[in-house]
Coordinates of C-alpha atoms in Angstrom, one line a residue:
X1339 CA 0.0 0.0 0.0
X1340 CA 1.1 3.7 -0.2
X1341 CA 2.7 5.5 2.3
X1342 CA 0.6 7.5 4.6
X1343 CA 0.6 10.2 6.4
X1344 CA -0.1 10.1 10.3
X1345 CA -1.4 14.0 10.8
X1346 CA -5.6 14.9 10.5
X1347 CA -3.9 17.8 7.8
X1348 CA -3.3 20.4 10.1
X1349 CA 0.8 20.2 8.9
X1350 CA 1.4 17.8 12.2
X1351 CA 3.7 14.7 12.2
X1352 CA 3.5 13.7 8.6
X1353 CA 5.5 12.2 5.6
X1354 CA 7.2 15.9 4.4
X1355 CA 6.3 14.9 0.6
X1356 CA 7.8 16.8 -2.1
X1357 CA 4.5 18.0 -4.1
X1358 CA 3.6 20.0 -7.1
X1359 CA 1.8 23.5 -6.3
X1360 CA 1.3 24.7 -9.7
X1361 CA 2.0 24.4 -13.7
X1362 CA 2.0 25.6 -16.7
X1363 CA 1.7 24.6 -20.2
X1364 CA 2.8 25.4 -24.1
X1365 CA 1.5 22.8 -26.7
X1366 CA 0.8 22.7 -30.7
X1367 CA -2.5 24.2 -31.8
X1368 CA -2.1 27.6 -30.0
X1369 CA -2.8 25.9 -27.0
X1370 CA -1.0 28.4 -23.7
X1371 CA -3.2 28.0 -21.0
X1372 CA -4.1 24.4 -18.8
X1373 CA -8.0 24.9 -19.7
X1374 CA -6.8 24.9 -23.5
X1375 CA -4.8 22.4 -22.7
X1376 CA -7.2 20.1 -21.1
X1377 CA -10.2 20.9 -23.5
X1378 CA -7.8 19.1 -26.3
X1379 CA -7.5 16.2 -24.3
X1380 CA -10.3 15.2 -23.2
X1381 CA -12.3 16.2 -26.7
X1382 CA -9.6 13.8 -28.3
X1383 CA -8.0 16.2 -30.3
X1384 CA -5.1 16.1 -32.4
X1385 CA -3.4 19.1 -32.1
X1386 CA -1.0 18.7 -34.9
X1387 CA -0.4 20.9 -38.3
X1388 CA 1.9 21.4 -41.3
X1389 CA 4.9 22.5 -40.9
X1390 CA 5.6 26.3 -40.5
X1391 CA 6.4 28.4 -43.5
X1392 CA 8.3 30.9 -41.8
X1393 CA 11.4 29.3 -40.6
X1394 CA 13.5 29.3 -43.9
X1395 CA 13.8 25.3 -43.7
X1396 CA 14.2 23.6 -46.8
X1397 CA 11.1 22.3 -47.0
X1398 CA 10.9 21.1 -50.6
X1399 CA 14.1 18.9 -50.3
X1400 CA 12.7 17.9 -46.8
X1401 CA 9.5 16.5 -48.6
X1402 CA 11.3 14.6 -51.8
X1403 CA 14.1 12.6 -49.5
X1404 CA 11.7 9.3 -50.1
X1405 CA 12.9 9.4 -53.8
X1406 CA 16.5 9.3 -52.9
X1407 CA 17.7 5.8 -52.0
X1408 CA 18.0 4.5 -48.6
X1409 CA 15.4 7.6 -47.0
X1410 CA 11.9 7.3 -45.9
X1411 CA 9.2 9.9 -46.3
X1412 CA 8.5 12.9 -44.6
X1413 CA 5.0 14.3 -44.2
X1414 CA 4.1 17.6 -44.1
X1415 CA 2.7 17.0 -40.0
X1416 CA 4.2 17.9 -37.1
X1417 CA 3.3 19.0 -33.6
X1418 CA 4.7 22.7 -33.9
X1419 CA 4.0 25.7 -31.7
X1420 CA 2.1 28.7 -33.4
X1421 CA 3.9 31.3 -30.9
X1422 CA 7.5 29.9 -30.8
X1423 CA 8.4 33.1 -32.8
X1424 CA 6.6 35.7 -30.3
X1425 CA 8.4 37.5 -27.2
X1426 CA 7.9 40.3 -25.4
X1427 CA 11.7 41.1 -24.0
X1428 CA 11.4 44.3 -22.2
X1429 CA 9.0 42.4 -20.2
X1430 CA 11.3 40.1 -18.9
X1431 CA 14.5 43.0 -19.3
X1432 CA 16.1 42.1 -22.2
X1433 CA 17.1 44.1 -24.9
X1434 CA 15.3 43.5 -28.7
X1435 CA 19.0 43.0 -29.7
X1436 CA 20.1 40.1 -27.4
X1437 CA 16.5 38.6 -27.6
X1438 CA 16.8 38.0 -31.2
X1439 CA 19.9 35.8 -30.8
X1440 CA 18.2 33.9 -28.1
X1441 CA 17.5 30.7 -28.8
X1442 CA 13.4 30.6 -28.4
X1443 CA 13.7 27.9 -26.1
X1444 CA 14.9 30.1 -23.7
X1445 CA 12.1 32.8 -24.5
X1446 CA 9.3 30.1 -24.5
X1447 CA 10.6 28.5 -21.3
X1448 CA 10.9 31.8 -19.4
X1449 CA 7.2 33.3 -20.5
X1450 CA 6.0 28.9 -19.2
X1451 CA 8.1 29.3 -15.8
X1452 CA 5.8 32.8 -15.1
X1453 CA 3.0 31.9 -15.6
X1454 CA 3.1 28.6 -13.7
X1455 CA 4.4 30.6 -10.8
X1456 CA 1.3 32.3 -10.9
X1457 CA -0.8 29.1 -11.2
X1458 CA 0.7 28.4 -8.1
X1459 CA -0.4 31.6 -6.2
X1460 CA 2.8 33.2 -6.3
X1461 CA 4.3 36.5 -8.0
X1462 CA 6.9 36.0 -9.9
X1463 CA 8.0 39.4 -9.7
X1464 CA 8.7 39.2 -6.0
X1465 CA 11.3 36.6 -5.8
X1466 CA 14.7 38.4 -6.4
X1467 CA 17.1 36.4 -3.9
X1468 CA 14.9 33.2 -3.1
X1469 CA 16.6 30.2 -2.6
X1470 CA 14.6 28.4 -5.2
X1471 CA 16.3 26.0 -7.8
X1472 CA 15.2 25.4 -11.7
X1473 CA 15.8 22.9 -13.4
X1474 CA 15.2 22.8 -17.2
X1475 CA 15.3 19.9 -19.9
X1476 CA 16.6 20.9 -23.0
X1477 CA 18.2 19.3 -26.5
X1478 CA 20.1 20.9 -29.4
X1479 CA 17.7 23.4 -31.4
X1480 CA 20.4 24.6 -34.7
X1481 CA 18.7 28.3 -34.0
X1482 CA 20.3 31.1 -36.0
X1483 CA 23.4 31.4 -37.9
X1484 CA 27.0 29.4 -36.5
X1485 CA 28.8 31.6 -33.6
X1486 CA 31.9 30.9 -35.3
X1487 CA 31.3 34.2 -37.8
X1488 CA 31.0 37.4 -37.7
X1489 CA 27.1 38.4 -37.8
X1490 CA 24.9 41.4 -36.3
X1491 CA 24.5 38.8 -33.2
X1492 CA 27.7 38.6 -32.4
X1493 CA 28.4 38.9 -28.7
X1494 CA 25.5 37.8 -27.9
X1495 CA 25.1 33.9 -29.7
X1496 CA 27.8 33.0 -26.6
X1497 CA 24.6 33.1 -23.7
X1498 CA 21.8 32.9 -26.8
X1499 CA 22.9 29.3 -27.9
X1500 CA 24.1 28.0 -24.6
X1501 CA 21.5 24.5 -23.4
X1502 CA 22.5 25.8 -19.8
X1503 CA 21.0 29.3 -20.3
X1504 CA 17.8 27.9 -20.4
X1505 CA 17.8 27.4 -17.3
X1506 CA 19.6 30.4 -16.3
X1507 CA 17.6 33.2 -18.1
X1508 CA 14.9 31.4 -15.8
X1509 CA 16.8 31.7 -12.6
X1510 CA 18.1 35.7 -13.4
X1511 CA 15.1 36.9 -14.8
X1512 CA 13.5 36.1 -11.8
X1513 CA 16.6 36.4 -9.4
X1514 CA 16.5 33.2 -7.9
X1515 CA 20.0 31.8 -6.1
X1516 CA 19.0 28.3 -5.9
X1517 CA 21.1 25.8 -8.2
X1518 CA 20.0 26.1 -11.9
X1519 CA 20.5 23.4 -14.1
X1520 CA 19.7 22.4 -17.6
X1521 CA 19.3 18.9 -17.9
X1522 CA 20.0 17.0 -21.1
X1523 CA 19.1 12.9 -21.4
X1524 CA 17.4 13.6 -24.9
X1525 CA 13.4 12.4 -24.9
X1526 CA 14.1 11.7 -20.8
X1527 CA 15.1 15.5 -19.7
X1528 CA 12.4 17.2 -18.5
X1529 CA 11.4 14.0 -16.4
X1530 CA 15.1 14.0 -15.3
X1531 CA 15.3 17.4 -14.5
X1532 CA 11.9 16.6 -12.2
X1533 CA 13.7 13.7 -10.9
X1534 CA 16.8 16.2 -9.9
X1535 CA 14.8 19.1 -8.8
X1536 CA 13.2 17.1 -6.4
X1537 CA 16.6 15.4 -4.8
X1538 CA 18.1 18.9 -4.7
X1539 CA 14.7 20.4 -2.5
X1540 CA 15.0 17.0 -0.2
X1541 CA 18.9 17.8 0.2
X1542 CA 18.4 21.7 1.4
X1543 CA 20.0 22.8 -1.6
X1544 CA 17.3 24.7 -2.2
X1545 CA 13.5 25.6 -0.7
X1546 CA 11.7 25.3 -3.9
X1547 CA 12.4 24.9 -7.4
X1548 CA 10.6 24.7 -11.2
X1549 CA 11.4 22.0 -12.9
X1550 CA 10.4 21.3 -16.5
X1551 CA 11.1 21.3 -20.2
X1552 CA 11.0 22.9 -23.6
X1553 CA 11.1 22.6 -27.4
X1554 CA 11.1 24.1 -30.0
X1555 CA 13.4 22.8 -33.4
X1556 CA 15.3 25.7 -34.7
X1557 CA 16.1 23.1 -37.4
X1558 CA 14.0 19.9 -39.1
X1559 CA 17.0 17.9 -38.2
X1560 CA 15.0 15.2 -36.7
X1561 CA 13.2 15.3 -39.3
X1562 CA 16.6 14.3 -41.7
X1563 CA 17.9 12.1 -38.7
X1564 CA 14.3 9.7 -38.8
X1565 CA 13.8 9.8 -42.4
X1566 CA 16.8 8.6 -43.3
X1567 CA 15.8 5.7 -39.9
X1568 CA 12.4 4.6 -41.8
X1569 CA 11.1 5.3 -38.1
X1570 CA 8.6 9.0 -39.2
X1571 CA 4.6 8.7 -38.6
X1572 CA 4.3 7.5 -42.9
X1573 CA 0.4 9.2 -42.9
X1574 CA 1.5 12.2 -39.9
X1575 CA -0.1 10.8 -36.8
X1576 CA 1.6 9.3 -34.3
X1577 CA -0.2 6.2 -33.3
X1578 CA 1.5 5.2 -29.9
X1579 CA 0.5 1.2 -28.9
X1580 CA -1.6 1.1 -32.1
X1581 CA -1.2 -2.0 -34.4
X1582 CA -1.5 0.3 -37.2
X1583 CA 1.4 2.2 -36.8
X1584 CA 4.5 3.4 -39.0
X1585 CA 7.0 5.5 -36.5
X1586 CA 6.8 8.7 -34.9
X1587 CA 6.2 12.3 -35.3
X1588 CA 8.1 15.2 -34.0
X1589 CA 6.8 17.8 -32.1
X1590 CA 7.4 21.0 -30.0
X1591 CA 6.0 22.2 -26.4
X1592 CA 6.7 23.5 -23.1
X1593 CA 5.8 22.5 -19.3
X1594 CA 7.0 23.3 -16.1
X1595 CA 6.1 22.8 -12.5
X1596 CA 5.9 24.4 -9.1
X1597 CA 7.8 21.9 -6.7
X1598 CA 8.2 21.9 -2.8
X1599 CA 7.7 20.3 0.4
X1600 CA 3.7 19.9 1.4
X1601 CA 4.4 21.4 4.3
X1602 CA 6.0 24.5 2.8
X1603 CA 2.7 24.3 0.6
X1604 CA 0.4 24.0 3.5
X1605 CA 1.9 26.9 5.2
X1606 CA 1.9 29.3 1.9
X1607 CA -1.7 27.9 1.0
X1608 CA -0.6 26.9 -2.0
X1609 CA -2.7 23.8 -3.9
X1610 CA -1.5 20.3 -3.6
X1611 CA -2.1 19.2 -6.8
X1612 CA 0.2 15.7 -6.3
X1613 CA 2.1 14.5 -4.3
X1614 CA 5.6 13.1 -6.1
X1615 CA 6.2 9.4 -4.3
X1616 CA 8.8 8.3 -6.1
X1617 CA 11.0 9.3 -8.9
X1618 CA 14.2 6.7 -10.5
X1619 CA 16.7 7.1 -13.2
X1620 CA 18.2 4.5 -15.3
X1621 CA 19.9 3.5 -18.1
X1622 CA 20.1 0.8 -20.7
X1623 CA 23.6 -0.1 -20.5
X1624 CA 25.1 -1.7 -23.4
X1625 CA 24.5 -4.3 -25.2
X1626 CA 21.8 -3.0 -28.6
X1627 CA 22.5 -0.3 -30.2
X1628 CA 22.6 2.8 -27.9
X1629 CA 19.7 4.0 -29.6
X1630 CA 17.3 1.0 -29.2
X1631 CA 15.3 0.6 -26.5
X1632 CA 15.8 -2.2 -23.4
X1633 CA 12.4 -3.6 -21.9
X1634 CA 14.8 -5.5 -19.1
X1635 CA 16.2 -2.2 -18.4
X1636 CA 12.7 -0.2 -18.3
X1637 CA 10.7 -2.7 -16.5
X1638 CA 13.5 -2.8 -13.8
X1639 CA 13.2 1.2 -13.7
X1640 CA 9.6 0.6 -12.8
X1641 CA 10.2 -1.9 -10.0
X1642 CA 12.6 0.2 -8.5
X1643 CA 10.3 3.4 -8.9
X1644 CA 7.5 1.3 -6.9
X1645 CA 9.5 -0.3 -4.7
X1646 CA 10.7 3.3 -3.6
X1647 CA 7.1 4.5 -3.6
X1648 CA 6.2 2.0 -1.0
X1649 CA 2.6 1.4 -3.4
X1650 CA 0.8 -2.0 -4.3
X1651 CA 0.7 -1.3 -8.0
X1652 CA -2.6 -2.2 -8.3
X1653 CA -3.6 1.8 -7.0
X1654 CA -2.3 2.9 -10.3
X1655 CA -5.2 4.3 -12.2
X1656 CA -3.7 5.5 -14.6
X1657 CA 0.0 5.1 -16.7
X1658 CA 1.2 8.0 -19.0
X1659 CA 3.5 5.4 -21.3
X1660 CA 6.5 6.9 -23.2
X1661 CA 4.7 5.7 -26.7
X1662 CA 7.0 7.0 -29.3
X1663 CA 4.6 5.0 -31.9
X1664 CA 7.6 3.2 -33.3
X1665 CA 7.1 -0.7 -34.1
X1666 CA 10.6 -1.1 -32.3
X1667 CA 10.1 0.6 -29.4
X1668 CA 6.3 0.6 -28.4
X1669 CA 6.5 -3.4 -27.9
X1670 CA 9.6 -2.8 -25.6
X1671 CA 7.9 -0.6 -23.6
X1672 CA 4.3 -2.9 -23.2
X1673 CA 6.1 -6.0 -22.4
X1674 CA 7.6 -3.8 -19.0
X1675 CA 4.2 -2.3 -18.1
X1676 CA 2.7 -5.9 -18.6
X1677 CA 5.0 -7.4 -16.6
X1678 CA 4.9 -4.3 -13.7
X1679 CA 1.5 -3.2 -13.5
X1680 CA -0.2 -5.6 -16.0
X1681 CA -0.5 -8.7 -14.1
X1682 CA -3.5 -8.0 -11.8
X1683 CA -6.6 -9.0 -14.1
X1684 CA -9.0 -7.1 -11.8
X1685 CA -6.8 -4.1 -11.7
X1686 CA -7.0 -2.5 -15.1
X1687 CA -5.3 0.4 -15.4
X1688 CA -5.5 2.9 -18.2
X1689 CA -2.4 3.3 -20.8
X1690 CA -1.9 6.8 -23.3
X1691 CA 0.2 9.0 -24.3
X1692 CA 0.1 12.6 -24.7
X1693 CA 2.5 12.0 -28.4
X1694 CA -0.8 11.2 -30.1
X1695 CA -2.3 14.7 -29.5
X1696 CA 0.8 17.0 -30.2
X1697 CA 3.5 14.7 -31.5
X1698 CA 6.6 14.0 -29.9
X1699 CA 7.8 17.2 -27.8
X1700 CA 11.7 15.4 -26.8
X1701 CA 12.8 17.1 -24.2
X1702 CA 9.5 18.5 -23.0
X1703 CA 7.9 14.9 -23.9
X1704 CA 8.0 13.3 -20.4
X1705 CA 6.6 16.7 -19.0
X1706 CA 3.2 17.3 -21.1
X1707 CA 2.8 13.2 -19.9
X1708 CA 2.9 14.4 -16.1
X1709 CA 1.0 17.7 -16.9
X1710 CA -1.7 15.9 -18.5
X1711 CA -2.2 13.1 -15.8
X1712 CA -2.3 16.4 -13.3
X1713 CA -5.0 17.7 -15.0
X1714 CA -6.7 14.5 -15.5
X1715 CA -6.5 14.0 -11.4
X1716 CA -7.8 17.8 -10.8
X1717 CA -10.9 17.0 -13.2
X1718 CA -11.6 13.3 -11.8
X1719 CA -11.6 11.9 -15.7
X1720 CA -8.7 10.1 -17.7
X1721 CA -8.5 11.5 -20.9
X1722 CA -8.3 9.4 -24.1
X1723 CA -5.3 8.6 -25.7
X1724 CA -5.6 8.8 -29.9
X1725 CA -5.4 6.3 -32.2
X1726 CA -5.9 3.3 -29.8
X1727 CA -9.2 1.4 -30.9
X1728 CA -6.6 -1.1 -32.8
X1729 CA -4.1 -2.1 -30.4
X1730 CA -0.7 -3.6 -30.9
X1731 CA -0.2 -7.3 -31.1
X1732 CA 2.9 -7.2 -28.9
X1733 CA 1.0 -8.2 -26.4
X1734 CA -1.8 -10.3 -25.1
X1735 CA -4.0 -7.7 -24.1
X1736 CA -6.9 -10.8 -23.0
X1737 CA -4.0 -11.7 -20.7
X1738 CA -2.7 -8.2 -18.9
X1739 CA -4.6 -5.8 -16.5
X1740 CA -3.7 -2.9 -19.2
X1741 CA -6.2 -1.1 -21.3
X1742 CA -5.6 1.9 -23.6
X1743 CA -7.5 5.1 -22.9
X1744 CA -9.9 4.9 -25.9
X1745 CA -12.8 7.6 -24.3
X1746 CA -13.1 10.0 -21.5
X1747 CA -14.2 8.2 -18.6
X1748 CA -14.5 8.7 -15.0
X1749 CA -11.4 8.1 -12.7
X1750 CA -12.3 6.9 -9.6
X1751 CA -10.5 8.0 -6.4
X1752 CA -8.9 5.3 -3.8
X1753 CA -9.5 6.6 -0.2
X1754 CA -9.4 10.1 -1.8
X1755 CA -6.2 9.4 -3.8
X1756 CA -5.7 9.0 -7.6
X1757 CA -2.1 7.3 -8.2
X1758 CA -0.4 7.4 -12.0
X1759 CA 2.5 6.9 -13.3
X1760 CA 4.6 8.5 -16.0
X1761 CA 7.5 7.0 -18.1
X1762 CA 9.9 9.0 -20.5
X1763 CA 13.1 7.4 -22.2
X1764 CA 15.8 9.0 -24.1
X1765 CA 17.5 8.0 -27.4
X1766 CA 20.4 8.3 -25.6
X1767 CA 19.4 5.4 -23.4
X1768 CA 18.2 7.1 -19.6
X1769 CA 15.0 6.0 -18.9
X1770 CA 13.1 7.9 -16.7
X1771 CA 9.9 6.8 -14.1
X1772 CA 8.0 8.7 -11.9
X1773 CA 4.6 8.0 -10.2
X1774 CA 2.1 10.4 -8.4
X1775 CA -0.5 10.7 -5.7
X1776 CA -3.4 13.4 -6.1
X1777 CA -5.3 13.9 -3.7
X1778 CA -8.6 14.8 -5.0
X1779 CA -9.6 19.2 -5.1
X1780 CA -12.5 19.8 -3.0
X1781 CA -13.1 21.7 -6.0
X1782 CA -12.6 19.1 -8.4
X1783 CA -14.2 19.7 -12.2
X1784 CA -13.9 23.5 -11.9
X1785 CA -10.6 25.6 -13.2
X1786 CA -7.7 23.5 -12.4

């Protein structure tokens, strides 16, 4: 069974959880509020478009790579953000200048990290020396021209390409002291950098932190990198643990959280809106290629992450797979969730993925998962997951607890708890698990 707390709520005698007070949200379709957010998940929507004509990519090359030997084909889909271009600098105190050669994975992660202060009843702009940490997962984005040249931006493409400023235009635009951090474990990072943020709260390094991630390609390189794989979405939707898929689709997003201790929470009034249990790294070691996927490794990852949780697994409502939608690594990952939280016929907890609305975010992938199974706790329903009315054959789905989320339905607390799970893994090989306990709103199905 879970852990428990020993106190009537009154902040005496109880398990100090590390729990998330608030959140924020960036997703494909124009989507950059949680209400949005949640509307396109539980009306099924897919929330993916073509790709954007304003980015000077070579798009007509990109779309004839099929005909050239050895390269699959690219379609004109992708989970893209309509706002990744759009900053207001002297907002956050920076100059038009030095905002233009910022990569907009910084500009898009500082505008999410305000607002889901403020979703967390606090103002951002009064935080200048707070010993707060933020922690920020983040890949390779090719924005702008090479530093090595001379250019207009020169001077400022040292800060305006650097992974760890992500983080850091975070931590100085709001003047926090706390460690800052940009984490990079590819597809894994902004589940990692959860993962971190909360060790480095538990260890006094810091009294709070945001953890999260962000994407947004300043190239189609993934695009090249999977083409030339055979392992893109063929017909432009991902279709995670469907038998009907062809490989993935790339997308772009942004999510962070509001993390602290519950007690810290309780005395601030701030929301509990989980409670984080248990959170484990891993990786796949060698063996396959380091790009493959190890169901040994996951499904160990999982134990561990329970095991540490102190749950019966059978609480788990609820699992927010990584579900890439590729035929190599989809079965990889159901044979682990089978064998971890699949074996209870009785128990039958709902499978999705969040890739099947807006495509596959990397580093901010693992971190719309865990905002979507927040908001699905905070409205009492699981949303669907796309493209699942033909499931995959990997498995014997007559024969496991598991069921895909094919409709909204109810989610039923367990002595006022909903408990869910979230994987992430990285091409890179770190796998990432983390699973939650929300304790249900007493104003649950109004505004989250």
């Amino acid at each position: 069974m879970a852990r428990t707390r020993s106190g009537d709520g009154d902040g005496t005698d109880y398990t100090d959880h590390i729990v998330i007070a608030g959140m924020a949200v960036e997703a494909p379709g124009g989507v950059d509020n949680l209400d949005d957010f949640w509307s396109a998940l539980a009306e099924s929507r897919e929330l993916i478009g073509p790709f954007p004509r304003d980015r000077e990519w070579p798009l007509r090359e990109l779309f004839a790579l099929e005909r050239t030997e050895g390269w699959g084909p690219v379609p004109d889909s992708g989970g893209f953000l309509s706002g990744a271009t759009e900053f207001d600098p002297q907002f956050f105190g920076i100059t038009p200048r030095e905002a233009i050669a910022m990569d907009p994975q910084q500009r898009v992660a500082m505008r999410v990290a305000w607002r889901a202060l403020e979703h967390a009843g606090m103002n951002p702009g009064a935080l200048d020396g707070a010993e707060a940490g933020c922690f920020m997962g983040v890949s390779f984005s090719e924005y702008g021209p090479r530093a090595g040249a001379v250019t207009e931006h020169s001077g400022y493409r040292a800060v305006g390409t650097a992974l760890g400023a992500v983080a850091g235009r975070i931590s100085h635009g709001l003047g926090l002291v706390g460690p800052s951090v940009a984490v990079d474990t590819a597809c894994a990072s902004s589940l990692t950098a959860l993962h971190q943020a909360a060790a480095a709260i538990r260890s006094g390094e810091c009294d709070w932190a945001l953890a999260g991630g962000v994407c947004v390609m300043g190239s189609p390189a993934a695009f090249y990198e999977f083409a030339k794989n055979h392992a893109l979405a063929a017909d432009g939707h991902l279709r995670a643990y469907s038998a009907r898929t062809t490989g993935t689709l790339w997308g772009e997003g942004a999510g962070v959280v509001v993390l602290e201790r519950e007690s810290r929470a309780r005395a601030h009034g701030h929301r509990i809106y989980a409670r984080l249990l248990a959170s484990r790294i891993n990786h796949n070691g060698k063996g396959a290629p380091i790009a493959v996927p190890d169901a040994w490794a996951q499904e160990t990852l999982v134990r561990k992450t329970i095991d540490a949780a102190e749950l019966d697994p059978a609480l788990v409502g609820l699992i927010e797979g990584h579900g890439t939608g590729t035929p190599v690594g989809d079965p990889l990952e159901l044979n682990a969730l089978c064998a971890t939280y699949g074996p209870d016929l009785e128990h039958r907890p709902r499978l999705g993925s969040v890739k099947t609305n807006v495509g596959h975010a990397q580093a901010a992938a693992g971190m719309l998962g865990l905002i979507k199974v927040l908001l699905c706790g905070a409205n009492g329903q699981i949303a669907p997951s796309l493209h699942a009315d033909d499931p995959s054959p990997a498995v014997d789905w007559e024969s496991t607890g598991l069921r895909l989320a094919t409709e909204l339905e109810p989610w039923e607390p367990y002595d006022g708890i909903r408990y869910a799970a979230v994987s992430s893994f990285g091409v890179a090989g770190t796998n990432a698990h983390a699973i939650l306990a929300m304790p249900v709103l007493e104003d649950e199905n109004t505004d989250a």
